Amino acid sequence: APWAGVPHPSLRVRGERSGAMDGTHVRRVTTPPETMPPPAPRFGEASVDRSAPGSVPSTLDTTRGTGVTGKADAPVGWRTYFKHKFDLQTENKDSFRVYTRRGGEEVDNASGGAPETSPANTKNRAPIKTLVLFAHGCGYTGLSWAVCVDALACRLGNETLLAAFDARGHGKSCGNAEQNYSGDSEKNKNDSVNFSAHRLARDVLDVTKELLRVCSVSSTGAGTGAGAGATSTSATRTRLSAGAYQNDARSNSRNNPTEPRRPVNVVFVGHSMGGAVAARAASLFESGGRENDSDITQETKSTVTSLRADPDQNQFVLAGVVVVDVVEGTAVASLPAAELAVSKIPKSFGTIKSAIEWSLKAGVTSNVTSAQVSTPSRLVLVETNPDKYYVWRTEIGATAKYWNGWFSGLSSVFLSNPKLPKLLVVAQTDRLDTELTIAQMTGLFQLVVVPNTGHAIHEDNPRAVAVAVDRFLKRFVGGK
């Protein structure tokens, strides 16, 4: 969201706490009122799981962290939480960094990382039946979901693939700051990137389509490459590795000619901007791209059509949408003051340690474990002899002209298909807009409230969000 990377007013007065139940250290500090941003789109007080009208509030207050413990200033790499990373190239030549891990899969923390995946060491895996795709908020990266994915993976079986990707103009995906940065601190690095709602929504569908193809997902046991080209940073190398999976898939298919081809269950999970985008991607897919909207290009409609109807594609069934901490009414009302708040974010840091410390002090997250993996992924090193310093990969201010488009009409989009299972995870209930309040009272979506969290609920309390998603999957998707 526009306020990503800045504290929320509810975090103004904070105490100090360390030694959480899971061994992580959560630090809270007092933030000067003058640095406070506008209210973020969030709503929640006590942990509540409301799946039907009149539900009684129930607590989901689990331990706040999972994974690595240690010094707050120690950055943590992706291998601690994911099994594979690779660059995925879509049909329109965009490149997206993707991190994957199967349910129940152990990660490799060794310095060498995961080996290059090959069909030889993945043949005996179960076929993937469910894909959960995670989209992050503005200014974040896919690693914002790392600790939450880690907590979720241990609850699921290996027929579920968990994948988080860096959005357009973020992290290591196309149009990122590392590619565009010229060393001029005044240069707006993301001016040329299209951050429109429909462009980002189409990216979600494109990544889904290509991820299923690369991984050769099918019910025949065909291919199981949750991380084709695991450590490769080359899209070409990823495609070459993917070809081996597809050959293996065709072989398995020939050996099981009577086995019916079943689509994969796909669930979109998104935080803030990513939540708005996930909801729009779901609406596009469900409608077949038939909305009467001039922003929806013929290319986007073709992408949707191929996903829904082409028997040669790895089709999927949209099984659900999970939106984390974004509501139209609150978000739109906050926009006028958002640019001022974003302007107060530091432009650069001398070290990654100082950036992690800032994210904790400013209330970007209150969870040290999350800050250690999420914050470094948002930075890029700039070397201008003799100076070396870190800047943000994504210039949040460059996305300002798109903010209104992300959130306007979001409630209607989210509720557009009453039959599609939906989950809204928030931090306070008092900010639900009228449309969502009525919809929740009539049981059109499930509501889970996680207490004592900021805007990045999934970073502040990753385990609680993981529990909520796990319950959602088991209830509506039958995930294991």
mmCIF file with all atom_site columns, C-alpha atoms in Angstrom, residues 175-190 347-348 380-384 389-395:
data_model
loop_
_atom_site.group_PDB
_atom_site.id
_atom_site.type_symbol
_atom_site.label_atom_id
_atom_site.label_alt_id
_atom_site.label_comp_id
_atom_site.label_asym_id
_atom_site.label_entity_id
_atom_site.label_seq_id
_atom_site.pdbx_PDB_ins_code
_atom_site.Cartn_x
_atom_site.Cartn_y
_atom_site.Cartn_z
_atom_site.occupancy
_atom_site.B_iso_or_equiv
_atom_site.pdbx_formal_charge
_atom_site.auth_seq_id
_atom_site.auth_comp_id
_atom_site.auth_asym_id
_atom_site.auth_atom_id
_atom_site.pdbx_PDB_model_num
ATOM 1  C CA . GLY A 1 175 ? 11.747 -3.278 -14.183 1.00 0.00 ? 175 GLY A CA 1
ATOM 2  C CA . ASN A 1 176 ? 13.458 -3.511 -10.797 1.00 0.00 ? 176 ASN A CA 1
ATOM 3  C CA . ALA A 1 177 ? 15.736 -0.831 -9.364  1.00 0.00 ? 177 ALA A CA 1
ATOM 4  C CA . GLU A 1 178 ? 18.870 -2.905 -9.822  1.00 0.00 ? 178 GLU A CA 1
ATOM 5  C CA . GLN A 1 179 ? 18.281 -2.848 -13.594 1.00 0.00 ? 179 GLN A CA 1
ATOM 6  C CA . ASN A 1 180 ? 17.235 0.800  -13.801 1.00 0.00 ? 180 ASN A CA 1
ATOM 7  C CA . TYR A 1 181 ? 19.286 2.533  -11.132 1.00 0.00 ? 181 TYR A CA 1
ATOM 8  C CA . SER A 1 182 ? 21.829 4.988  -12.552 1.00 0.00 ? 182 SER A CA 1
ATOM 9  C CA . GLY A 1 183 ? 23.465 6.200  -9.348  1.00 0.00 ? 183 GLY A CA 1
ATOM 10 C CA . ASP A 1 184 ? 21.451 9.442  -9.347  1.00 0.00 ? 184 ASP A CA 1
ATOM 11 C CA . SER A 1 185 ? 19.609 9.537  -6.021  1.00 0.00 ? 185 SER A CA 1
ATOM 12 C CA . GLU A 1 186 ? 17.089 12.005 -7.444  1.00 0.00 ? 186 GLU A CA 1
ATOM 13 C CA . LYS A 1 187 ? 16.176 9.786  -10.391 1.00 0.00 ? 187 LYS A CA 1
ATOM 14 C CA . ASN A 1 188 ? 12.783 8.119  -10.123 1.00 0.00 ? 188 ASN A CA 1
ATOM 15 C CA . LYS A 1 189 ? 13.699 4.531  -10.852 1.00 0.00 ? 189 LYS A CA 1
ATOM 16 C CA . ASN A 1 190 ? 10.180 3.199  -11.496 1.00 0.00 ? 190 ASN A CA 1
ATOM 17 C CA . LYS A 1 347 ? 15.931 7.315  0.956   1.00 0.00 ? 347 LYS A CA 1
ATOM 18 C CA . SER A 1 348 ? 19.051 5.308  1.724   1.00 0.00 ? 348 SER A CA 1
ATOM 19 C CA . VAL A 1 380 ? 19.877 -2.749 -3.594  1.00 0.00 ? 380 VAL A CA 1
ATOM 20 C CA . LEU A 1 381 ? 23.526 -1.786 -3.153  1.00 0.00 ? 381 LEU A CA 1
ATOM 21 C CA . VAL A 1 382 ? 24.704 1.341  -4.960  1.00 0.00 ? 382 VAL A CA 1
ATOM 22 C CA . GLU A 1 383 ? 28.425 1.897  -5.480  1.00 0.00 ? 383 GLU A CA 1
ATOM 23 C CA . THR A 1 384 ? 29.531 5.374  -6.532  1.00 0.00 ? 384 THR A CA 1
ATOM 24 C CA . TYR A 1 389 ? 25.036 2.611  0.317   1.00 0.00 ? 389 TYR A CA 1
ATOM 25 C CA . TYR A 1 390 ? 21.669 0.873  -0.025  1.00 0.00 ? 390 TYR A CA 1
ATOM 26 C CA . VAL A 1 391 ? 18.513 2.282  -1.613  1.00 0.00 ? 391 VAL A CA 1
ATOM 27 C CA . TRP A 1 392 ? 15.011 0.902  -2.000  1.00 0.00 ? 392 TRP A CA 1
ATOM 28 C CA . ARG A 1 393 ? 14.529 -1.332 -5.015  1.00 0.00 ? 393 ARG A CA 1
ATOM 29 C CA . THR A 1 394 ? 11.082 0.162  -5.529  1.00 0.00 ? 394 THR A CA 1
ATOM 30 C CA . GLU A 1 395 ? 10.383 3.882  -5.314  1.00 0.00 ? 395 GLU A CA 1
#
